[in-house]
Tab-separated table of C-alpha atoms in Angstrom:
chain	number	residue	atom	x	y	z
E	1	MET	CA	173.150	83.550	107.461
E	2	ALA	CA	176.634	83.626	108.977
E	3	THR	CA	179.382	85.295	106.958
E	4	SER	CA	182.306	83.901	108.900
E	5	LEU	CA	183.429	81.039	111.115
E	6	ALA	CA	184.160	83.535	113.866
E	7	GLU	CA	180.452	84.452	114.061
E	8	ILE	CA	179.413	80.819	114.278
E	9	ARG	CA	182.087	80.060	116.850
E	10	ALA	CA	181.139	83.045	119.014
E	11	LYS	CA	177.486	82.011	119.076
E	12	LEU	CA	178.269	78.350	119.719
E	13	GLN	CA	180.558	79.288	122.586
E	14	ALA	CA	177.957	81.610	124.094
E	15	SER	CA	175.440	78.797	123.899
E	16	GLU	CA	177.779	76.357	125.700
E	17	ASN	CA	178.550	78.954	128.338
E	18	ARG	CA	174.816	79.161	129.091
E	19	GLY	CA	174.731	75.393	129.477
E	20	THR	CA	172.461	74.792	126.515
E	21	GLY	CA	173.068	71.536	125.177
E	22	GLY	CA	153.997	71.905	113.150
E	23	ASN	CA	153.239	72.046	110.211
E	24	SER	CA	155.914	70.257	108.291
E	25	GLN	CA	156.129	70.971	104.604
E	26	GLY	CA	158.043	67.795	103.906
E	27	GLY	CA	155.394	66.304	101.659
E	28	GLY	CA	156.123	63.252	99.529
E	29	ASP	CA	158.756	64.758	97.227
E	30	ASN	CA	161.635	62.695	98.719
E	31	ALA	CA	163.353	65.915	99.716
E	32	ILE	CA	164.395	64.484	103.095
E	33	TYR	CA	167.366	62.190	102.740
E	34	ALA	CA	166.944	59.161	105.090
E	35	HIS	CA	170.621	58.671	105.910
E	36	TRP	CA	169.569	56.345	108.783
E	37	ASN	CA	168.586	53.828	106.102
E	38	ILE	CA	172.162	53.336	104.798
E	39	GLN	CA	173.554	49.871	105.396
E	40	GLU	CA	175.912	49.254	108.291
E	41	GLY	CA	179.490	49.796	107.225
E	42	THR	CA	178.631	52.184	104.428
E	43	ASN	CA	179.089	55.918	104.011
E	44	ALA	CA	176.956	58.773	102.668
E	45	ARG	CA	178.921	61.891	101.639
E	46	ILE	CA	177.040	65.161	102.080
E	47	ARG	CA	177.728	68.801	101.228
E	48	PHE	CA	175.880	71.142	103.523
E	49	LEU	CA	174.493	74.451	102.213
E	50	PRO	CA	173.642	77.724	103.986
E	51	ASP	CA	170.181	78.577	105.245
E	52	ALA	CA	168.239	80.983	102.995
E	53	ASP	CA	167.262	82.883	106.172
E	54	THR	CA	169.944	85.587	106.451
E	55	LYS	CA	168.963	86.104	110.101
E	56	ASN	CA	170.068	82.594	111.005
E	57	THR	CA	173.674	82.572	112.177
E	58	PHE	CA	173.955	78.859	111.629
E	59	PHE	CA	173.402	76.607	108.614
E	60	TRP	CA	170.938	74.465	110.576
E	61	ALA	CA	167.682	74.820	112.526
E	62	GLU	CA	166.977	73.057	115.801
E	63	ARG	CA	163.904	70.902	116.414
E	64	ALA	CA	162.638	69.688	119.794
E	65	MET	CA	159.760	67.263	119.851
E	66	ILE	CA	157.968	65.235	122.539
E	67	ASN	CA	156.560	61.773	121.903
E	68	LEU	CA	153.209	60.955	123.549
E	69	PRO	CA	152.502	57.184	123.339
E	70	PHE	CA	148.941	55.919	123.546
E	71	ALA	CA	147.594	52.380	124.101
E	72	GLY	CA	145.623	52.612	120.858
E	73	VAL	CA	142.937	54.639	119.119
E	74	LYS	CA	139.613	55.045	120.897
E	75	GLY	CA	136.718	53.455	119.085
E	76	GLN	CA	138.868	51.295	116.789
E	77	ALA	CA	138.865	47.589	117.460
E	78	ASP	CA	142.199	45.793	117.678
E	79	SER	CA	143.968	49.171	117.509
E	80	LYS	CA	147.705	48.989	118.035
E	81	PRO	CA	149.684	51.430	120.187
E	82	VAL	CA	150.227	54.775	118.494
E	83	THR	CA	152.493	57.767	119.182
E	84	VAL	CA	151.681	61.432	118.727
E	85	GLN	CA	154.551	63.840	118.308
E	86	VAL	CA	154.111	67.398	119.554
E	87	PRO	CA	156.495	70.355	119.499
E	88	CYS	CA	158.279	71.425	122.648
E	89	VAL	CA	157.825	75.191	122.983
E	90	GLU	CA	161.342	75.508	124.387
E	91	MET	CA	162.258	75.771	120.655
E	92	TRP	CA	160.842	79.283	120.877
E	93	GLY	CA	162.439	80.126	124.230
E	94	GLU	CA	159.257	79.582	126.181
E	95	ALA	CA	158.377	77.330	129.118
E	96	CYS	CA	157.073	73.923	128.041
E	97	PRO	CA	154.071	72.823	130.167
E	98	ILE	CA	154.949	69.143	129.647
E	99	LEU	CA	158.620	69.412	130.551
E	100	ALA	CA	157.753	71.629	133.527
E	101	GLU	CA	156.131	68.529	135.069
E	102	VAL	CA	158.487	65.932	133.700
E	103	ARG	CA	161.533	67.745	135.152
E	104	THR	CA	160.251	67.141	138.635
E	105	TRP	CA	160.118	63.415	138.029
E	106	PHE	CA	163.913	63.178	137.912
E	107	LYS	CA	164.067	63.930	141.603
E	108	ASP	CA	162.636	60.482	142.269
E	109	THR	CA	164.561	57.507	140.950
E	110	SER	CA	161.339	55.463	140.682
E	111	LEU	CA	160.089	58.008	138.060
E	112	GLU	CA	163.312	58.172	136.043
E	113	GLU	CA	162.209	55.687	133.379
E	114	MET	CA	158.940	57.486	132.862
E	115	GLY	CA	160.675	60.869	132.735
E	116	ARG	CA	162.984	59.745	129.957
E	117	LYS	CA	160.024	58.417	128.032
E	118	TYR	CA	158.420	61.868	127.858
E	119	TRP	CA	161.607	63.923	127.607
E	120	LYS	CA	162.054	66.088	124.499
E	121	LYS	CA	163.848	64.605	121.496
E	122	ARG	CA	166.174	67.112	119.925
E	123	SER	CA	167.302	67.003	116.294
E	124	TYR	CA	168.718	69.435	113.732
E	125	LEU	CA	167.539	70.306	110.248
E	126	PHE	CA	170.160	70.890	107.544
E	127	GLN	CA	170.130	71.102	103.743
E	128	GLY	CA	172.620	70.233	101.045
E	129	PHE	CA	173.633	67.852	98.301
E	130	VAL	CA	174.121	64.080	98.617
E	131	ARG	CA	177.390	63.578	96.724
E	132	GLU	CA	177.788	59.850	97.447
E	133	ASN	CA	174.670	57.830	98.104
E	134	PRO	CA	174.911	54.129	99.168
E	135	ILE	CA	171.093	53.737	99.255
E	136	THR	CA	170.519	52.077	95.888
E	137	ASP	CA	166.734	52.584	95.792
E	138	ASP	CA	166.877	56.244	96.812
E	139	LYS	CA	165.903	58.500	93.909
E	140	THR	CA	167.251	62.016	93.707
E	141	PRO	CA	164.321	64.419	93.371
E	142	GLU	CA	164.036	67.006	90.655
E	143	ASN	CA	165.433	69.526	93.113
E	144	PRO	CA	168.624	67.783	94.267
E	145	ILE	CA	168.965	70.010	97.333
E	146	ARG	CA	167.943	67.618	100.081
E	147	ARG	CA	167.069	68.177	103.709
E	148	PHE	CA	168.624	66.191	106.562
E	149	ILE	CA	167.298	65.438	110.046
E	150	ILE	CA	170.471	65.082	112.094
E	151	SER	CA	170.678	63.527	115.554
E	152	PRO	CA	172.690	65.023	118.467
E	153	GLN	CA	175.324	62.316	118.069
E	154	ILE	CA	176.148	63.453	114.519
E	155	PHE	CA	175.511	67.110	115.318
E	156	ASN	CA	178.126	67.122	118.081
E	157	LEU	CA	180.701	65.930	115.512
E	158	ILE	CA	179.628	68.724	113.166
E	159	LYS	CA	179.833	71.329	115.935
E	160	SER	CA	183.174	70.251	117.386
E	161	ALA	CA	184.861	70.690	114.025
E	162	LEU	CA	183.424	74.192	113.675
E	163	LEU	CA	185.075	75.122	116.960
E	164	ASP	CA	188.474	73.853	115.730
E	165	PRO	CA	190.730	76.940	115.210
E	166	GLU	CA	192.498	75.175	112.329
E	167	LEU	CA	189.332	75.280	110.244
E	168	GLU	CA	189.703	78.289	108.001
E	169	ASN	CA	186.594	78.396	105.806
E	170	LEU	CA	182.925	77.843	106.398
E	171	PRO	CA	182.078	74.233	105.428
E	172	THR	CA	179.186	75.644	103.378
E	173	ASP	CA	181.469	77.888	101.287
E	174	TYR	CA	180.736	77.308	97.611
E	175	GLN	CA	184.412	77.332	96.628
E	176	GLY	CA	186.386	76.255	99.686
E	177	GLY	CA	183.841	74.228	101.684
E	178	LEU	CA	184.062	70.699	103.084
E	179	ASP	CA	182.037	67.532	102.635
E	180	PHE	CA	180.714	65.567	105.614
E	181	THR	CA	180.726	61.792	105.575
E	182	VAL	CA	178.029	59.979	107.546
E	183	THR	CA	179.266	56.509	108.520
E	184	LYS	CA	176.952	53.972	110.037
E	185	THR	CA	178.185	51.212	112.341
E	186	SER	CA	176.568	49.557	115.347
E	187	LYS	CA	177.219	49.563	119.088
E	188	GLY	CA	175.301	47.611	121.662
E	189	GLY	CA	172.708	46.606	119.128
E	190	TYR	CA	172.010	50.223	118.104
E	191	ALA	CA	173.067	52.325	115.145
E	192	ASP	CA	176.231	54.272	115.819
E	193	TYR	CA	177.503	57.263	113.807
E	194	SER	CA	180.463	58.234	115.999
E	195	THR	CA	182.979	57.693	113.183
E	196	SER	CA	181.252	60.194	110.910
E	197	LYS	CA	183.608	63.069	110.030
E	198	TRP	CA	184.383	66.140	107.942
E	199	SER	CA	186.645	65.776	104.929
E	200	ARG	CA	190.134	67.192	105.339
E	201	LYS	CA	190.277	68.381	101.750
E	202	GLU	CA	188.373	71.479	100.571
E	203	SER	CA	186.391	71.284	97.354
E	204	ALA	CA	184.262	73.591	95.218
E	205	LEU	CA	180.669	72.987	94.221
E	206	THR	CA	180.328	71.555	90.751
E	207	ALA	CA	178.815	73.553	87.944
E	208	GLU	CA	175.784	71.268	88.099
E	209	GLU	CA	175.324	71.885	91.836
E	210	THR	CA	175.717	75.655	91.417
E	211	ALA	CA	173.140	75.574	88.625
E	212	SER	CA	170.726	73.677	90.910
E	213	ILE	CA	171.052	76.416	93.564
E	214	ASP	CA	170.374	79.065	90.942
E	215	ALA	CA	167.382	77.187	89.583
E	216	HIS	CA	165.704	76.122	92.814
E	217	GLY	CA	167.098	78.406	95.468
E	218	LEU	CA	167.951	77.461	99.042
E	219	TYR	CA	165.404	76.370	101.621
E	220	ASN	CA	164.400	78.634	104.467
E	221	LEU	CA	164.867	75.986	107.155
E	222	LYS	CA	162.446	77.510	109.644
E	223	ASP	CA	159.657	76.891	107.130
E	224	PHE	CA	160.045	73.178	107.856
E	225	LEU	CA	159.912	73.446	111.641
E	226	PRO	CA	156.639	72.673	113.461
E	227	LYS	CA	154.206	75.502	113.860
E	228	LYS	CA	154.380	77.246	117.186
E	229	PRO	CA	151.428	76.033	119.310
E	230	SER	CA	148.668	78.472	120.171
E	231	GLU	CA	147.291	78.750	123.697
E	232	VAL	CA	144.531	76.342	122.774
E	233	GLU	CA	147.020	73.863	121.312
E	234	LEU	CA	149.186	74.085	124.417
E	235	LYS	CA	146.154	73.075	126.511
E	236	VAL	CA	145.448	70.195	124.123
E	237	MET	CA	149.082	69.036	124.385
E	238	LYS	CA	148.875	69.041	128.168
E	239	GLU	CA	145.598	67.144	128.095
E	240	MET	CA	147.058	64.572	125.700
E	241	PHE	CA	150.157	64.227	127.880
E	242	GLU	CA	148.060	63.491	130.989
E	243	ALA	CA	145.920	61.014	129.043
E	244	SER	CA	149.080	59.303	127.731
E	245	VAL	CA	150.584	58.949	131.193
E	246	ASP	CA	147.260	57.612	132.402
E	247	GLY	CA	147.393	54.854	129.801
E	248	GLN	CA	144.359	56.036	127.808
E	249	ALA	CA	143.719	55.543	124.087
E	250	TYR	CA	144.166	58.362	121.606
E	251	ASP	CA	140.813	60.158	121.160
E	252	ALA	CA	140.480	61.477	117.611
E	253	ALA	CA	137.196	63.209	118.446
E	254	ARG	CA	138.939	65.349	121.108
E	255	TRP	CA	142.359	65.906	119.555
E	256	GLY	CA	142.107	64.981	115.875
E	257	ASN	CA	141.843	68.587	114.771
E	258	TYR	CA	145.131	69.440	116.526
E	259	TYR	CA	147.569	66.547	116.680
E	260	LYS	CA	147.415	63.073	115.162
E	261	PRO	CA	149.461	59.892	115.485
E	262	ARG	CA	152.388	59.751	113.084
E	263	GLY	CA	152.448	57.157	110.332
E	264	VAL	CA	148.868	55.985	110.710
E	265	THR	CA	145.464	56.862	109.272
E	266	ILE	CA	142.805	57.821	111.818
E	267	VAL	CA	139.177	57.052	111.001
E	268	SER	CA	136.788	59.382	112.803
E	269	ALA	CA	134.294	57.669	115.123
E	270	GLU	CA	131.490	59.847	113.635
E	271	SER	CA	132.194	58.853	110.036
E	272	SER	CA	134.132	56.445	107.877
E	273	THR	CA	136.171	59.217	106.344
E	274	PRO	CA	139.891	58.789	107.049
E	275	VAL	CA	141.733	61.682	108.521
E	276	ALA	CA	144.853	62.243	106.490
E	277	GLN	CA	148.112	62.156	108.379
E	278	THR	CA	151.423	63.400	107.130
E	279	ALA	CA	154.505	63.598	109.258
E	280	THR	CA	158.124	64.465	108.771
E	281	PRO	CA	160.123	61.234	108.872
E	282	ALA	CA	162.317	60.785	111.964
E	283	PRO	CA	165.554	58.768	112.214
E	284	ALA	CA	164.035	56.123	114.454
E	285	ASP	CA	167.323	54.289	115.081
E	286	GLU	CA	169.389	57.324	116.049
E	287	GLU	CA	170.230	58.540	119.522
E	288	PHE	CA	168.540	61.685	120.639
E	289	GLU	CA	169.199	64.123	123.427
E	290	SER	CA	169.493	62.458	126.802
E	291	ALA	CA	167.082	63.416	129.521
E	292	PRO	CA	168.486	65.106	132.654
E	293	ALA	CA	170.468	62.900	135.029
E	294	VAL	CA	168.600	61.834	138.103
E	295	VAL	CA	168.504	64.535	140.835
E	296	THR	CA	170.534	66.882	138.601
E	297	PRO	CA	168.709	70.175	138.100
E	298	VAL	CA	168.656	71.800	134.658
E	299	VAL	CA	171.240	74.588	134.331
E	300	ALA	CA	169.936	78.085	135.017
E	301	GLU	CA	166.690	76.643	136.345
E	302	ALA	CA	165.851	76.712	140.041
E	303	ALA	CA	165.177	73.226	141.380
E	304	PRO	CA	161.716	72.776	142.895
E	305	ALA	CA	161.552	72.202	146.607
E	306	ALA	CA	161.946	68.582	147.704
E	307	PRO	CA	158.863	66.784	148.962
E	308	THR	CA	158.244	67.099	152.665
E	309	ALA	CA	156.332	63.854	152.901
E	310	PRO	CA	157.439	60.357	151.885
E	311	VAL	CA	156.531	59.352	148.350
E	312	ALA	CA	154.879	56.030	147.719
E	313	THR	CA	157.170	53.280	146.451
E	314	PRO	CA	156.129	51.547	143.208
E	315	PRO	CA	155.249	47.867	143.258
E	316	ALA	CA	158.237	45.534	143.403
E	317	GLY	CA	159.255	43.473	140.480
E	318	GLY	CA	158.950	45.901	137.592
E	319	THR	CA	158.050	49.328	136.266
E	320	ALA	CA	155.321	51.191	138.048
E	321	ARG	CA	151.927	51.233	136.351
E	322	ALA	CA	150.654	54.544	134.964
E	323	GLU	CA	148.125	54.987	137.786
E	324	ASP	CA	150.814	54.362	140.435
E	325	ILE	CA	153.066	56.967	138.808
E	326	LEU	CA	150.209	59.481	138.576
E	327	ALA	CA	149.432	58.908	142.248
E	328	MET	CA	153.060	59.497	143.206
E	329	ILE	CA	153.225	62.663	141.143
E	330	ARG	CA	150.005	64.039	142.558
E	331	ASN	CA	151.114	63.212	146.083
E	332	ARG	CA	154.297	65.202	145.529
E	333	GLN	CA	152.324	68.200	144.202
E	334	LYS	CA	150.127	68.192	147.313
E	335	THR	CA	153.118	68.141	149.669
E	336	SER	CA	155.425	70.498	147.848
């Protein structure tokens, strides 16, 4: 846990200089506040709290997930497309086997759309109180300390204020902290949160809020991050990724013990017993981290050699089919 703004600023600045941009325990206790469900033109006022983990400089934890879409579920008639979300191991400072391949796609403009589809989605986990709640049917849980899944668009507003030298106290300070107002508008048909902002007036936690912290304690945010994949799970993730790109259906018999589609119940082909599925909600209408620009290498990462042979051009008149994309990728690997 950071003890000063200077410590946070130093670490944020170091991160920017470097060019850096599971098993969820969410359960059904309504602990996650779905701020993306507020109505357009309304505000939700939040008071962020520190992380219980004293080793965490920040008052948030970073999540990086990869969506793997499948045409349906194998063995289930009339199955609709499903998506499996897997953790990107770059969260733990390790090389991600999926992104290692996807990064090469951005060297070919015909693969750009596919690359963005499989690029990691970054979000940030916070905790705190909801002081003003415009969602009328949202019920405050017994423990009023909520968790928040924040998109990069909102996070950048949070971070930029922390780097402001005129900010004197930590926003999470119990006596002199600041509230953050999430404002939802729309832009280009999508939800827009760019007018969200920190309060200019400091305020202390109420006696009721302080009592809630004393009674329930703060969350250790890393406890709510996905579990780090094992070597076996990394192989399963890569296999699922290749099957997804190939347009195959999700195979519960092969992958059901490791990763399952979010928001759906999978029935095993061997029995009629449903496989329970719980997933941390995600702000589906928020913007996430952009994939790399075309032909722009990732900072501090050597760009792979360019192909020495021409790459096949996808069929005219639309997006390349999965098999065409796979053929293009494999051709590049053979000639690189």
